[in-house]
C-alpha cells in the first residue's frame, strides 16, 4: 500500500517562531488532508489540498503532487498550536484515507 | 457548521464483553468510516461503509468487528468480545462524496480492563 512519511517526528519551538512540516508519499494520490490533533485528542481538519497552495490565517499548505510531497507552514506559532499534525492521503478515489505517523509539535511561551 | 457526533466519549468495559460505539454522521454525507488510534500511535483505518454495505476494510477489521447503519442517522461499530489490545480511541468519520474532505467526530475512548 501507499506509504506516508512525515518529518520531523518531533518539533520544539518558542512562541513566535515559524516552522515547516513535511509529508512525503510513495505514490500518486487523489486526495491529501492535513489534520491537527489537539491535546484532547480531537482531529481538526486543517486543509484539504490534493494540489496547489492554500492559506488559512497563520497556517498555509502546499502540495506538489507531481513530486509527491506536501508542506504545512505554521507562522508566528502559539502555545495553542501544540499537538500532533497528521498528513493523510487517498491513493484512489473511493478508497480509505491513510495517515502518516504525525509530527508532534510543542510550543512553549 | 454540521459535525459528526460520537457517543459515548469514554467507555470502560471488561475483557470479553461486547461494546457498541455510536456515531451520527453529517446528515447529507454518504460515505462513513471507522478509524482507531492506539495511544501514542498513528490513526489506522478500520472500515468504510457506503450504500448499506462495507466498501473497504483493513486487516484489523476481523470477525470480532461489525458495522451497521440501523436507521437513517446512526452508524455503529460493534466489538463482539473485547480484548485488552482493543483499548484505543475510535473515530467515526464521514464524507459527502468521493473526492470531498473527510470529517471526523471527537472520538470514543475505549478502555478494556
PDB file of C-alpha atoms in Angstrom:
ATOM      1  CA  UNK A   1       0.000   0.000   0.000  1.00  0.00           C
ATOM      2  CA  UNK A   2       0.894   3.642  -0.152  1.00  0.00           C
ATOM      3  CA  UNK A   3       3.493   4.906   2.346  1.00  0.00           C
ATOM      4  CA  UNK A   4       3.161   8.279   4.071  1.00  0.00           C
ATOM      5  CA  UNK A   5       6.260   9.654   5.758  1.00  0.00           C
ATOM      6  CA  UNK A   6       6.192  12.767   7.919  1.00  0.00           C
ATOM      7  CA  UNK A   7       9.131  14.799   9.156  1.00  0.00           C
ATOM      8  CA  UNK A   8      10.342  15.798  11.586  1.00  0.00           C
ATOM      9  CA  UNK A   9       8.765  13.375  14.081  1.00  0.00           C
ATOM     10  CA  UNK A  10       9.114  15.925  16.886  1.00  0.00           C
ATOM     11  CA  UNK A  11       9.494  19.696  16.887  1.00  0.00           C
ATOM     12  CA  UNK A  12      10.010  22.067  19.802  1.00  0.00           C
ATOM     13  CA  UNK A  13       9.522  25.779  19.237  1.00  0.00           C
ATOM     14  CA  UNK A  14       9.444  29.022  21.151  1.00  0.00           C
ATOM     15  CA  UNK A  15       6.285  31.037  20.788  1.00  0.00           C
ATOM     16  CA  UNK A  16       6.510  33.293  17.752  1.00  0.00           C
ATOM     17  CA  UNK A  17       8.748  31.007  15.704  1.00  0.00           C
ATOM     18  CA  UNK A  18       7.906  29.691  12.250  1.00  0.00           C
ATOM     19  CA  UNK A  19       8.025  26.056  11.184  1.00  0.00           C
ATOM     20  CA  UNK A  20       7.633  23.787   8.191  1.00  0.00           C
ATOM     21  CA  UNK A  21       6.292  20.248   8.422  1.00  0.00           C
ATOM     22  CA  UNK A  22       6.777  17.855   5.538  1.00  0.00           C
ATOM     23  CA  UNK A  23       4.766  14.922   4.204  1.00  0.00           C
ATOM     24  CA  UNK A  24       6.168  12.587   1.539  1.00  0.00           C
ATOM     25  CA  UNK A  25       4.054   9.930  -0.098  1.00  0.00           C
ATOM     26  CA  UNK A  26       5.137   6.969  -2.161  1.00  0.00           C
ATOM     27  CA  UNK A  27       2.582   7.050  -4.976  1.00  0.00           C
ATOM     28  CA  UNK A  28       0.237   9.415  -6.768  1.00  0.00           C
ATOM     29  CA  UNK A  29      -2.726  10.488  -4.664  1.00  0.00           C
ATOM     30  CA  UNK A  30      -6.280  11.554  -5.292  1.00  0.00           C
ATOM     31  CA  UNK A  31      -6.688  13.470  -2.044  1.00  0.00           C
ATOM     32  CA  UNK A  32      -4.498  14.855   0.740  1.00  0.00           C
ATOM     33  CA  UNK A  33      -5.571  16.333   4.052  1.00  0.00           C
ATOM     34  CA  UNK A  34      -3.717  17.876   6.994  1.00  0.00           C
ATOM     35  CA  UNK A  35      -5.118  17.445  10.498  1.00  0.00           C
ATOM     36  CA  UNK A  36      -4.218  18.833  13.893  1.00  0.00           C
ATOM     37  CA  UNK A  37      -4.822  16.550  16.854  1.00  0.00           C
ATOM     38  CA  UNK A  38      -5.180  18.734  19.917  1.00  0.00           C
ATOM     39  CA  UNK A  39      -4.264  17.653  23.461  1.00  0.00           C
ATOM     40  CA  UNK A  40      -7.833  16.423  23.985  1.00  0.00           C
ATOM     41  CA  UNK A  41      -7.476  14.002  21.085  1.00  0.00           C
ATOM     42  CA  UNK A  42      -9.750  15.780  18.634  1.00  0.00           C
ATOM     43  CA  UNK A  43      -8.795  15.627  14.951  1.00  0.00           C
ATOM     44  CA  UNK A  44      -9.228  19.062  13.452  1.00  0.00           C
ATOM     45  CA  UNK A  45      -9.344  19.322   9.679  1.00  0.00           C
ATOM     46  CA  UNK A  46      -6.813  21.963   8.591  1.00  0.00           C
ATOM     47  CA  UNK A  47      -6.579  21.629   4.843  1.00  0.00           C
ATOM     48  CA  UNK A  48      -7.995  19.565   2.019  1.00  0.00           C
ATOM     49  CA  UNK A  49      -5.218  20.022  -0.508  1.00  0.00           C
ATOM     50  CA  UNK A  50      -4.606  17.391  -3.219  1.00  0.00           C
ATOM     51  CA  UNK A  51      -2.600  20.003  -5.118  1.00  0.00           C
ATOM     52  CA  UNK A  52      -1.701  23.676  -5.035  1.00  0.00           C
ATOM     53  CA  UNK A  53      -1.446  26.132  -2.165  1.00  0.00           C
ATOM     54  CA  UNK A  54      -3.977  27.234   0.450  1.00  0.00           C
ATOM     55  CA  UNK A  55      -3.795  29.620   3.365  1.00  0.00           C
ATOM     56  CA  UNK A  56      -5.860  29.931   6.497  1.00  0.00           C
ATOM     57  CA  UNK A  57      -4.659  32.604   8.884  1.00  0.00           C
ATOM     58  CA  UNK A  58      -1.195  31.726  10.209  1.00  0.00           C
ATOM     59  CA  UNK A  59      -1.274  28.338   8.523  1.00  0.00           C
ATOM     60  CA  UNK A  60      -0.669  27.524   4.906  1.00  0.00           C
ATOM     61  CA  UNK A  61      -0.103  24.352   2.938  1.00  0.00           C
ATOM     62  CA  UNK A  62       1.385  23.441  -0.407  1.00  0.00           C
ATOM     63  CA  UNK A  63       1.094  20.123  -2.202  1.00  0.00           C
ATOM     64  CA  UNK A  64       3.291  19.310  -5.187  1.00  0.00           C
ATOM     65  CA  UNK A  65       1.539  16.206  -6.410  1.00  0.00           C
ATOM     66  CA  UNK A  66       3.987  15.512  -9.240  1.00  0.00           C
ATOM     67  CA  UNK A  67       6.858  15.340  -6.736  1.00  0.00           C
ATOM     68  CA  UNK A  68       4.806  13.509  -4.101  1.00  0.00           C
ATOM     69  CA  UNK A  69       5.101  15.822  -1.154  1.00  0.00           C
ATOM     70  CA  UNK A  70       3.167  18.361   0.840  1.00  0.00           C
ATOM     71  CA  UNK A  71       4.315  21.062   3.247  1.00  0.00           C
ATOM     72  CA  UNK A  72       2.485  22.647   6.150  1.00  0.00           C
ATOM     73  CA  UNK A  73       3.731  26.068   7.239  1.00  0.00           C
ATOM     74  CA  UNK A  74       2.985  27.481  10.658  1.00  0.00           C
ATOM     75  CA  UNK A  75       3.934  31.107  11.185  1.00  0.00           C
ATOM     76  CA  UNK A  76       4.168  33.012  14.468  1.00  0.00           C
ATOM     77  CA  UNK A  77       3.456  29.848  16.437  1.00  0.00           C
ATOM     78  CA  UNK A  78       1.345  29.987  19.588  1.00  0.00           C
ATOM     79  CA  UNK A  79       1.093  27.581  22.517  1.00  0.00           C
ATOM     80  CA  UNK A  80      -2.330  26.539  21.238  1.00  0.00           C
ATOM     81  CA  UNK A  81      -0.630  25.168  18.104  1.00  0.00           C
ATOM     82  CA  UNK A  82       0.839  22.359  20.207  1.00  0.00           C
ATOM     83  CA  UNK A  83      -0.290  18.853  19.369  1.00  0.00           C
ATOM     84  CA  UNK A  84       0.220  16.303  16.645  1.00  0.00           C
ATOM     85  CA  UNK A  85      -0.035  17.203  12.971  1.00  0.00           C
ATOM     86  CA  UNK A  86      -1.070  14.410  10.658  1.00  0.00           C
ATOM     87  CA  UNK A  87      -0.895  14.181   6.910  1.00  0.00           C
ATOM     88  CA  UNK A  88      -3.301  11.697   5.313  1.00  0.00           C
ATOM     89  CA  UNK A  89      -3.752  10.654   1.702  1.00  0.00           C
ATOM     90  CA  UNK A  90      -6.190   8.823  -0.532  1.00  0.00           C
ATOM     91  CA  UNK A  91      -4.471   6.886  -3.298  1.00  0.00           C
ATOM     92  CA  UNK A  92      -7.541   6.166  -5.381  1.00  0.00           C
ATOM     93  CA  UNK A  93     -10.918   7.888  -5.321  1.00  0.00           C
ATOM     94  CA  UNK A  94     -13.300   5.979  -3.093  1.00  0.00           C
ATOM     95  CA  UNK A  95     -10.631   4.275  -1.006  1.00  0.00           C
ATOM     96  CA  UNK A  96      -9.633   4.970   2.587  1.00  0.00           C
ATOM     97  CA  UNK A  97      -7.636   7.914   3.871  1.00  0.00           C
ATOM     98  CA  UNK A  98      -4.229   6.632   5.047  1.00  0.00           C
ATOM     99  CA  UNK A  99      -2.402   8.504   7.787  1.00  0.00           C
ATOM    100  CA  UNK A 100       1.255   9.204   8.397  1.00  0.00           C
ATOM    101  CA  UNK A 101       2.723   8.846  11.880  1.00  0.00           C
ATOM    102  CA  UNK A 102       2.488  12.548  12.555  1.00  0.00           C
ATOM    103  CA  UNK A 103       4.721  15.371  13.751  1.00  0.00           C
ATOM    104  CA  UNK A 104       4.451  16.235  17.435  1.00  0.00           C
ATOM    105  CA  UNK A 105       4.768  19.982  17.921  1.00  0.00           C
ATOM    106  CA  UNK A 106       5.419  21.582  21.285  1.00  0.00           C
ATOM    107  CA  UNK A 107       5.286  25.370  21.504  1.00  0.00           C
ATOM    108  CA  UNK A 108       6.465  26.958  24.720  1.00  0.00           C
ATOM    109  CA  UNK A 109       5.957  30.525  25.915  1.00  0.00           C
TER     110      UNK A 109
ATOM    111  CA  UNK B   1     -21.308  24.010  10.933  1.00  0.00           C
ATOM    112  CA  UNK B   2     -22.647  20.434  10.913  1.00  0.00           C
ATOM    113  CA  UNK B   3     -20.455  17.895  12.636  1.00  0.00           C
ATOM    114  CA  UNK B   4     -20.021  14.193  13.233  1.00  0.00           C
ATOM    115  CA  UNK B   5     -21.127  13.239  16.748  1.00  0.00           C
ATOM    116  CA  UNK B   6     -19.964  10.199  18.693  1.00  0.00           C
ATOM    117  CA  UNK B   7     -21.233   8.637  21.880  1.00  0.00           C
ATOM    118  CA  UNK B   8     -20.120   7.849  24.479  1.00  0.00           C
ATOM    119  CA  UNK B   9     -16.973   9.940  24.775  1.00  0.00           C
ATOM    120  CA  UNK B  10     -15.411   7.361  27.065  1.00  0.00           C
ATOM    121  CA  UNK B  11     -16.337   3.721  27.652  1.00  0.00           C
ATOM    122  CA  UNK B  12     -14.809   1.277  30.072  1.00  0.00           C
ATOM    123  CA  UNK B  13     -15.529  -2.417  29.631  1.00  0.00           C
ATOM    124  CA  UNK B  14     -14.247  -5.734  30.851  1.00  0.00           C
ATOM    125  CA  UNK B  15     -12.362  -8.121  28.605  1.00  0.00           C
ATOM    126  CA  UNK B  16     -14.732 -10.440  26.772  1.00  0.00           C
ATOM    127  CA  UNK B  17     -17.673  -8.049  26.850  1.00  0.00           C
ATOM    128  CA  UNK B  18     -19.425  -6.672  23.785  1.00  0.00           C
ATOM    129  CA  UNK B  19     -19.379  -2.937  23.122  1.00  0.00           C
ATOM    130  CA  UNK B  20     -21.233  -0.769  20.646  1.00  0.00           C
ATOM    131  CA  UNK B  21     -19.816   2.591  19.672  1.00  0.00           C
ATOM    132  CA  UNK B  22     -22.256   5.013  18.160  1.00  0.00           C
ATOM    133  CA  UNK B  23     -21.905   7.752  15.575  1.00  0.00           C
ATOM    134  CA  UNK B  24     -24.206  10.194  13.849  1.00  0.00           C
ATOM    135  CA  UNK B  25     -22.551  11.283  10.587  1.00  0.00           C
ATOM    136  CA  UNK B  26     -23.246  14.611   8.932  1.00  0.00           C
ATOM    137  CA  UNK B  27     -26.751  14.405   7.507  1.00  0.00           C
ATOM    138  CA  UNK B  28     -26.082  14.749   3.771  1.00  0.00           C
ATOM    139  CA  UNK B  29     -22.956  12.581   3.801  1.00  0.00           C
ATOM    140  CA  UNK B  30     -22.972   9.260   2.001  1.00  0.00           C
ATOM    141  CA  UNK B  31     -19.725   7.508   3.000  1.00  0.00           C
ATOM    142  CA  UNK B  32     -18.943   6.513   6.564  1.00  0.00           C
ATOM    143  CA  UNK B  33     -15.746   5.328   8.218  1.00  0.00           C
ATOM    144  CA  UNK B  34     -14.320   3.979  11.436  1.00  0.00           C
ATOM    145  CA  UNK B  35     -10.706   4.558  12.417  1.00  0.00           C
ATOM    146  CA  UNK B  36      -8.850   3.747  15.593  1.00  0.00           C
ATOM    147  CA  UNK B  37      -5.822   5.216  17.324  1.00  0.00           C
ATOM    148  CA  UNK B  38      -3.930   3.288  19.965  1.00  0.00           C
ATOM    149  CA  UNK B  39      -2.429   5.700  22.492  1.00  0.00           C
ATOM    150  CA  UNK B  40       0.608   7.474  21.062  1.00  0.00           C
ATOM    151  CA  UNK B  41       0.327   5.855  17.659  1.00  0.00           C
ATOM    152  CA  UNK B  42      -0.991   6.838  14.271  1.00  0.00           C
ATOM    153  CA  UNK B  43      -4.605   6.800  13.152  1.00  0.00           C
ATOM    154  CA  UNK B  44      -5.476   3.474  11.488  1.00  0.00           C
ATOM    155  CA  UNK B  45      -8.278   2.752   9.048  1.00  0.00           C
ATOM    156  CA  UNK B  46     -10.745   0.047  10.059  1.00  0.00           C
ATOM    157  CA  UNK B  47     -13.687   0.069   7.644  1.00  0.00           C
ATOM    158  CA  UNK B  48     -15.668   2.144   5.180  1.00  0.00           C
ATOM    159  CA  UNK B  49     -19.392   1.862   4.516  1.00  0.00           C
ATOM    160  CA  UNK B  50     -21.478   3.018   1.582  1.00  0.00           C
ATOM    161  CA  UNK B  51     -24.957   2.225   0.370  1.00  0.00           C
ATOM    162  CA  UNK B  52     -25.605  -0.036   3.364  1.00  0.00           C
ATOM    163  CA  UNK B  53     -22.629  -2.268   2.859  1.00  0.00           C
ATOM    164  CA  UNK B  54     -18.938  -2.422   3.636  1.00  0.00           C
ATOM    165  CA  UNK B  55     -16.945  -0.967   0.745  1.00  0.00           C
ATOM    166  CA  UNK B  56     -13.446  -1.488   2.151  1.00  0.00           C
ATOM    167  CA  UNK B  57     -11.903  -2.920   5.302  1.00  0.00           C
ATOM    168  CA  UNK B  58      -8.427  -3.295   6.716  1.00  0.00           C
ATOM    169  CA  UNK B  59      -6.785  -6.413   8.113  1.00  0.00           C
ATOM    170  CA  UNK B  60      -7.510  -5.041  11.592  1.00  0.00           C
ATOM    171  CA  UNK B  61     -11.246  -5.367  10.938  1.00  0.00           C
ATOM    172  CA  UNK B  62     -11.580  -9.059  11.682  1.00  0.00           C
ATOM    173  CA  UNK B  63     -14.591 -11.183  12.607  1.00  0.00           C
ATOM    174  CA  UNK B  64     -14.960  -9.627  16.045  1.00  0.00           C
ATOM    175  CA  UNK B  65     -15.877  -6.294  14.454  1.00  0.00           C
ATOM    176  CA  UNK B  66     -19.086  -5.384  12.673  1.00  0.00           C
ATOM    177  CA  UNK B  67     -20.726  -2.192  11.468  1.00  0.00           C
ATOM    178  CA  UNK B  68     -24.325  -1.289  10.959  1.00  0.00           C
ATOM    179  CA  UNK B  69     -26.478   1.613   9.902  1.00  0.00           C
ATOM    180  CA  UNK B  70     -29.651   0.675  11.769  1.00  0.00           C
ATOM    181  CA  UNK B  71     -31.617   3.738  10.701  1.00  0.00           C
ATOM    182  CA  UNK B  72     -31.206   6.847   8.603  1.00  0.00           C
ATOM    183  CA  UNK B  73     -28.903   8.644  11.015  1.00  0.00           C
ATOM    184  CA  UNK B  74     -26.857   6.284  13.197  1.00  0.00           C
ATOM    185  CA  UNK B  75     -23.719   4.346  12.254  1.00  0.00           C
ATOM    186  CA  UNK B  76     -22.416   1.840  14.788  1.00  0.00           C
ATOM    187  CA  UNK B  77     -19.276  -0.182  15.389  1.00  0.00           C
ATOM    188  CA  UNK B  78     -19.674  -3.362  17.417  1.00  0.00           C
ATOM    189  CA  UNK B  79     -16.824  -5.273  19.003  1.00  0.00           C
ATOM    190  CA  UNK B  80     -18.137  -8.704  19.991  1.00  0.00           C
ATOM    191  CA  UNK B  81     -15.643  -9.881  22.572  1.00  0.00           C
ATOM    192  CA  UNK B  82     -13.256  -7.148  23.602  1.00  0.00           C
ATOM    193  CA  UNK B  83      -9.567  -7.772  24.218  1.00  0.00           C
ATOM    194  CA  UNK B  84      -7.084  -5.676  26.129  1.00  0.00           C
ATOM    195  CA  UNK B  85      -5.474  -4.622  22.851  1.00  0.00           C
ATOM    196  CA  UNK B  86      -8.768  -3.129  21.659  1.00  0.00           C
ATOM    197  CA  UNK B  87      -8.171  -0.247  24.065  1.00  0.00           C
ATOM    198  CA  UNK B  88      -7.889   2.792  21.806  1.00  0.00           C
ATOM    199  CA  UNK B  89      -9.602   5.933  20.621  1.00  0.00           C
ATOM    200  CA  UNK B  90     -12.178   5.091  17.975  1.00  0.00           C
ATOM    201  CA  UNK B  91     -13.048   7.779  15.465  1.00  0.00           C
ATOM    202  CA  UNK B  92     -16.049   7.908  13.187  1.00  0.00           C
ATOM    203  CA  UNK B  93     -15.820   9.974  10.002  1.00  0.00           C
ATOM    204  CA  UNK B  94     -17.929  10.802   7.001  1.00  0.00           C
ATOM    205  CA  UNK B  95     -17.676  12.415   3.581  1.00  0.00           C
ATOM    206  CA  UNK B  96     -20.291  13.868   1.304  1.00  0.00           C
ATOM    207  CA  UNK B  97     -18.952  12.130  -1.771  1.00  0.00           C
ATOM    208  CA  UNK B  98     -15.824  10.783  -3.371  1.00  0.00           C
ATOM    209  CA  UNK B  99     -13.147  13.448  -3.578  1.00  0.00           C
ATOM    210  CA  UNK B 100     -14.513  15.566  -0.740  1.00  0.00           C
ATOM    211  CA  UNK B 101     -12.753  16.068   2.625  1.00  0.00           C
ATOM    212  CA  UNK B 102     -13.172  13.644   5.496  1.00  0.00           C
ATOM    213  CA  UNK B 103     -14.808  14.991   8.662  1.00  0.00           C
ATOM    214  CA  UNK B 104     -14.072  13.309  11.983  1.00  0.00           C
ATOM    215  CA  UNK B 105     -16.055  13.050  15.191  1.00  0.00           C
ATOM    216  CA  UNK B 106     -14.413  13.714  18.563  1.00  0.00           C
ATOM    217  CA  UNK B 107     -13.855  10.012  19.180  1.00  0.00           C
ATOM    218  CA  UNK B 108     -14.784   7.432  21.797  1.00  0.00           C
ATOM    219  CA  UNK B 109     -12.010   6.381  24.134  1.00  0.00           C
ATOM    220  CA  UNK B 110     -12.442   2.671  24.806  1.00  0.00           C
ATOM    221  CA  UNK B 111     -10.671   1.182  27.786  1.00  0.00           C
ATOM    222  CA  UNK B 112     -10.725  -2.609  28.174  1.00  0.00           C
ATOM    223  CA  UNK B 113      -9.769  -3.881  31.609  1.00  0.00           C
TER     224      UNK B 113
END
